[in-house]
Amino acid sequence: MARLADIQAARLAGALLTGDAVKGDAVKVDAPFTLISRRKVRFWIGASATLAAIILISWKVESHDSQSSGLSLGALSPIQEKDMKFTQAMSVAVAAGSICSGVTAQSTAVQWTTASGGNGHWYELMQLVGPSQSAEVHFELANSIGGYTATIGSSAENQFCLAYLLTIGGNRYPIIGVRKQADTNQGAWVTGEAWSFTRWHSGEGSNSWERYATLNSFWNGDWQDTDLTPHPESLVEYSADCNSDGIVDYGQILSGQLIDANSNGIPDICEIDPCPGDINLNSVVDAVDLAMVLTSWGTSGSEYPRADVNQDGVVNGPDLGALLSGWGACP
């Protein structure tokens, strides 16, 4: 079973808590910690705004609990302060890891094949182990693993999704990609597609204060209104074809035809570093990055892995040239 790796969550927490800037899907988060020594090796990771927010909230809770218990950081030695903050950082990393590692990505995925009249897309029940999450968090998590919360455009597609849920068993009610406008009964799919098909259960679909929907296996695939109450599962759809070969990438990842080493649902051949000269990942190529390249000159870049910009095993002239060519703010 491939999952969002615990190590990615730990690295995300580590980058946040040691003061490194992290590039998220939509935000750039600066860490609240300043006393932990910065690690020499900077981790190159992608992190969703949702997970970053969860980690920051967890830190605030930890910090509040410490203060309310009467602990005074001012009364501790610098070493004790670092030890305490490192312990808190680890607890946040573990919390983030428990959320990430509970997201299943490839265990039961099925394809609605074109041969059977389908669209060639893959579908997967994403289940969270531990705390349930709101619909918006499910939307973010689906995006973070290369898919999106399912957009059901026909009766045939709805029936396929129902049949899939029935094979898993139990009463399933995963969130689908419905987002209704507040105080109306109008809306669209989370991908921006207009509704061309709906299947509301009798009495459902008219509750304007409930902005989301679930597909219920115990209602024969009918949809039910839902609000922000946390849910444990959602239905993820995969349709991306980044290399334009006519085959959905997700199936090629599952078969091993395309490699996805970081388990983000995007084939490695389709991931391009938009700012290769940004060695310290602060969204700008500047003198700090230049210093890191010069410090690593002639090595493999073990101290600063990104200093080997072209990843040829040695930090040298081509890496310096690549850095200088991207000087300034990252695109």
XYZ file of C-alpha atoms in Angstrom:
331
model
C 0.000 0.000 0.000
C 1.557 3.282 -1.067
C 0.836 6.198 1.247
C 1.847 9.775 1.843
C 5.099 8.930 3.563
C 5.607 9.591 7.269
C 9.088 10.809 6.460
C 7.655 13.533 4.229
C 5.495 14.724 7.097
C 8.433 14.657 9.483
C 10.531 16.595 7.018
C 7.737 19.103 6.559
C 7.487 19.610 10.300
C 11.254 19.818 10.577
C 11.475 22.458 7.872
C 8.762 24.536 9.511
C 10.049 24.194 13.024
C 13.694 24.910 12.262
C 12.881 28.144 10.472
C 13.075 26.997 6.868
C 10.517 28.458 4.484
C 8.300 25.869 2.846
C 6.684 26.321 -0.524
C 3.084 25.185 -0.242
C 0.350 24.834 -2.818
C -0.768 28.384 -2.192
C 1.174 29.824 0.727
C 4.676 30.301 2.013
C 4.938 29.490 5.720
C 7.640 30.848 7.997
C 8.405 28.769 11.072
C 7.540 30.008 14.570
C 10.767 28.657 16.070
C 13.946 30.686 16.217
C 16.019 28.918 18.897
C 16.538 25.560 17.223
C 19.802 25.424 15.304
C 19.162 25.279 11.578
C 20.088 21.964 10.058
C 22.786 22.096 7.412
C 20.874 19.814 5.084
C 17.788 21.512 3.713
C 14.971 19.212 2.693
C 13.431 19.674 -0.748
C 9.754 18.963 -0.260
C 6.350 20.076 -1.473
C 3.706 20.655 1.217
C 0.023 21.510 1.044
C -1.228 24.603 2.836
C -3.586 22.387 4.787
C -0.845 20.224 6.287
C 1.225 23.294 7.075
C -1.749 24.777 8.904
C -2.278 21.552 10.868
C 1.348 21.593 11.970
C 1.240 25.247 12.987
C -1.971 24.716 14.925
C -0.399 21.720 16.672
C 2.581 23.875 17.651
C 0.331 26.577 19.063
C -1.466 23.969 21.171
C 1.846 22.589 22.435
C 3.093 26.086 23.215
C -0.119 27.035 25.030
C -0.044 23.842 27.100
C 3.543 24.487 28.137
C 2.810 28.041 29.185
C -0.363 27.146 31.032
C 1.471 24.498 33.027
C 3.688 27.139 34.550
C 6.844 26.486 32.520
C 8.936 29.560 31.923
C 11.305 29.450 28.998
C 13.181 32.351 30.504
C 14.115 30.214 33.491
C 15.803 27.584 31.363
C 19.322 27.440 30.041
C 19.777 27.740 26.257
C 20.422 23.990 26.033
C 17.283 23.216 28.040
C 15.294 25.560 25.822
C 16.503 23.741 22.711
C 15.768 20.359 24.240
C 12.235 21.423 25.169
C 11.529 22.874 21.751
C 13.018 19.844 20.016
C 10.692 17.604 22.049
C 7.732 19.771 21.030
C 8.899 19.737 17.421
C 9.038 15.947 17.458
C 5.521 15.691 18.883
C 4.250 17.933 16.087
C 6.120 15.872 13.486
C 4.607 12.680 14.864
C 1.138 14.247 14.790
C 1.604 15.326 11.181
C 2.955 11.899 10.316
C -0.072 10.171 11.813
C -2.356 12.254 9.610
C -0.290 11.777 6.467
C 0.372 8.090 6.963
C -3.361 7.489 7.330
C -4.063 8.550 3.762
C -4.315 5.506 1.533
C -3.316 6.174 -2.057
C -3.053 2.953 -4.054
C -4.463 0.042 -2.049
C -7.802 -0.471 -3.802
C -7.724 1.857 -6.814
C -9.879 0.798 -9.770
C -10.101 2.035 -13.345
C -13.261 2.816 -15.262
C -11.879 1.511 -18.521
C -12.700 2.916 -21.933
C -13.321 -0.633 -23.098
C -16.285 -0.822 -20.721
C -17.601 2.557 -21.836
C -15.779 4.542 -19.153
C -13.474 7.527 -19.192
C -10.210 5.726 -18.396
C -9.958 7.478 -15.026
C -8.921 5.798 -11.779
C -10.880 6.001 -8.518
C -9.725 5.429 -4.956
C -11.407 5.522 -1.557
C -9.180 7.766 0.564
C -9.538 6.858 4.237
C -8.018 8.776 7.125
C -6.701 6.904 10.142
C -7.163 9.020 13.241
C -9.046 12.332 13.290
C -11.673 12.819 10.598
C -11.392 16.006 8.569
C -13.679 18.532 6.922
C -14.558 18.373 3.248
C -12.104 21.165 2.446
C -9.241 19.187 3.996
C -10.215 16.163 1.920
C -10.139 18.372 -1.189
C -6.612 19.528 -0.326
C -5.365 16.020 0.451
C -6.733 14.652 -2.822
C -4.841 17.364 -4.704
C -1.669 16.602 -2.753
C -1.595 13.006 -4.048
C -2.121 13.903 -7.685
C -5.903 13.598 -7.915
C -9.045 15.488 -6.961
C -12.206 14.652 -5.084
C -14.401 12.780 -7.572
C -16.532 14.757 -10.005
C -19.369 12.530 -11.197
C -20.744 13.595 -14.542
C -23.212 10.870 -15.478
C -25.473 8.158 -14.158
C -23.076 5.541 -15.536
C -20.127 7.063 -13.661
C -22.172 7.268 -10.466
C -23.110 3.596 -10.851
C -19.463 2.634 -11.384
C -18.461 4.491 -8.205
C -21.268 2.791 -6.279
C -20.194 -0.652 -7.515
C -16.640 0.117 -6.410
C -17.798 1.091 -2.920
C -19.895 -2.068 -2.660
C -16.838 -4.214 -3.423
C -15.062 -2.638 -0.461
C -18.007 -3.429 1.770
C -19.742 -1.754 4.672
C -21.873 1.354 4.610
C -19.697 3.823 2.713
C -20.433 7.536 2.503
C -17.351 9.234 1.030
C -17.237 12.926 0.288
C -17.402 13.760 -3.421
C -16.263 16.968 -5.098
C -19.414 19.028 -4.585
C -19.077 22.580 -3.304
C -22.371 24.492 -3.142
C -22.503 28.247 -2.829
C -23.487 29.599 0.585
C -27.200 30.287 1.039
C -28.104 28.877 -2.376
C -28.737 25.515 -3.955
C -26.327 26.305 -6.789
C -22.744 25.232 -7.081
C -20.066 23.417 -9.038
C -17.490 20.699 -8.773
C -14.252 21.491 -6.949
C -12.446 21.326 -10.307
C -14.556 24.224 -11.580
C -16.706 22.054 -13.834
C -20.379 22.914 -13.976
C -22.888 20.372 -12.748
C -24.184 18.377 -15.672
C -25.503 15.569 -13.486
C -26.768 15.255 -9.903
C -28.305 12.414 -7.958
C -29.723 13.816 -4.754
C -31.645 11.493 -2.467
C -35.242 12.444 -1.774
C -35.239 15.561 0.412
C -31.524 16.206 -0.152
C -29.801 18.834 -2.270
C -32.062 21.620 -1.039
C -30.280 22.400 2.221
C -28.470 25.585 1.297
C -26.553 25.721 4.592
C -24.932 22.352 3.888
C -22.316 23.030 1.222
C -20.918 19.554 0.539
C -22.130 16.096 -0.435
C -21.447 12.417 0.115
C -22.194 9.441 -2.129
C -23.980 6.862 0.003
C -23.740 3.164 -0.737
C -26.642 2.435 1.638
C -28.826 4.821 -0.406
C -28.025 2.986 -3.638
C -25.549 5.657 -4.688
C -27.758 8.659 -3.994
C -26.137 11.858 -2.748
C -26.661 13.406 0.654
C -26.154 16.973 1.815
C -23.479 17.423 4.431
C -21.944 20.349 6.266
C -18.496 20.940 7.771
C -18.835 17.991 10.146
C -15.571 16.005 9.805
C -15.625 12.870 7.652
C -13.277 9.896 7.625
C -13.217 9.225 3.888
C -13.593 10.681 0.419
C -13.590 9.416 -3.150
C -10.522 10.490 -5.146
C -10.440 10.551 -8.951
C -7.260 10.495 -11.064
C -7.306 11.698 -14.677
C -3.976 13.491 -15.227
C -1.903 12.563 -18.279
C 1.147 14.768 -17.860
C 3.175 13.115 -20.628
C 0.251 13.169 -23.091
C 0.545 9.514 -24.042
C -3.205 8.956 -23.843
C -2.987 6.925 -20.617
C -3.868 8.226 -17.150
C -0.631 8.640 -15.189
C -1.960 7.005 -12.039
C -2.415 3.633 -13.710
C 1.106 3.807 -15.119
C 2.431 4.570 -11.634
C 0.560 1.566 -10.233
C 1.935 -0.735 -12.919
C 5.483 0.562 -12.472
C 5.631 1.922 -16.016
C 6.196 5.422 -14.587
C 8.180 6.096 -11.416
C 6.757 8.231 -8.608
C 9.557 8.125 -6.054
C 8.046 10.761 -3.752
C 4.546 9.206 -3.830
C 2.780 12.444 -4.731
C 0.787 10.953 -7.597
C 2.825 12.782 -10.258
C 5.336 10.835 -12.376
C 8.887 11.949 -11.688
C 9.484 12.624 -15.384
C 6.781 15.291 -15.250
C 8.136 17.173 -12.248
C 10.389 20.068 -13.134
C 12.096 22.206 -10.516
C 10.874 25.754 -11.274
C 13.788 27.335 -9.413
C 16.818 25.021 -9.418
C 19.240 27.681 -8.155
C 17.258 28.256 -4.954
C 19.507 26.117 -2.773
C 17.961 27.088 0.577
C 14.362 27.123 -0.708
C 13.509 30.696 0.280
C 12.028 31.524 -3.158
C 14.922 33.710 -4.262
C 18.316 32.959 -5.800
C 20.800 35.236 -4.092
C 24.178 35.492 -2.394
C 23.232 32.894 0.238
C 22.627 30.300 -2.445
C 25.863 31.302 -4.166
C 27.758 30.821 -0.904
C 26.276 27.340 -0.510
C 27.421 26.358 -4.002
C 30.908 27.735 -3.431
C 31.143 26.037 -0.030
C 30.209 22.714 -1.666
C 32.564 23.157 -4.641
C 34.113 19.918 -5.789
C 31.928 17.759 -3.567
C 28.755 15.835 -4.259
C 26.796 18.508 -2.429
C 26.257 16.309 0.616
C 26.139 19.298 2.954
C 23.704 21.180 0.717
C 22.133 18.598 -1.634
C 20.580 21.202 -3.932
C 23.998 22.784 -4.530
C 24.499 20.080 -7.157
C 21.985 21.914 -9.325
C 22.206 19.614 -12.347
C 22.413 16.477 -10.188
C 25.482 15.094 -11.966
C 27.245 14.122 -8.743
C 29.633 17.041 -8.384
C 29.254 20.756 -7.623
C 31.185 22.647 -10.296
C 30.993 25.194 -13.091
C 27.716 24.073 -14.696
C 25.973 24.327 -11.318
C 27.336 27.836 -10.818
C 26.161 28.797 -14.292
C 22.693 27.416 -13.662
C 22.464 29.341 -10.392
C 23.563 32.640 -11.945
C 21.148 32.226 -14.849
C 18.257 32.106 -12.393
C 19.436 34.976 -10.196
C 16.644 36.873 -8.465
C 13.105 36.035 -7.379
C 11.838 32.579 -8.283
C 9.035 32.395 -10.871
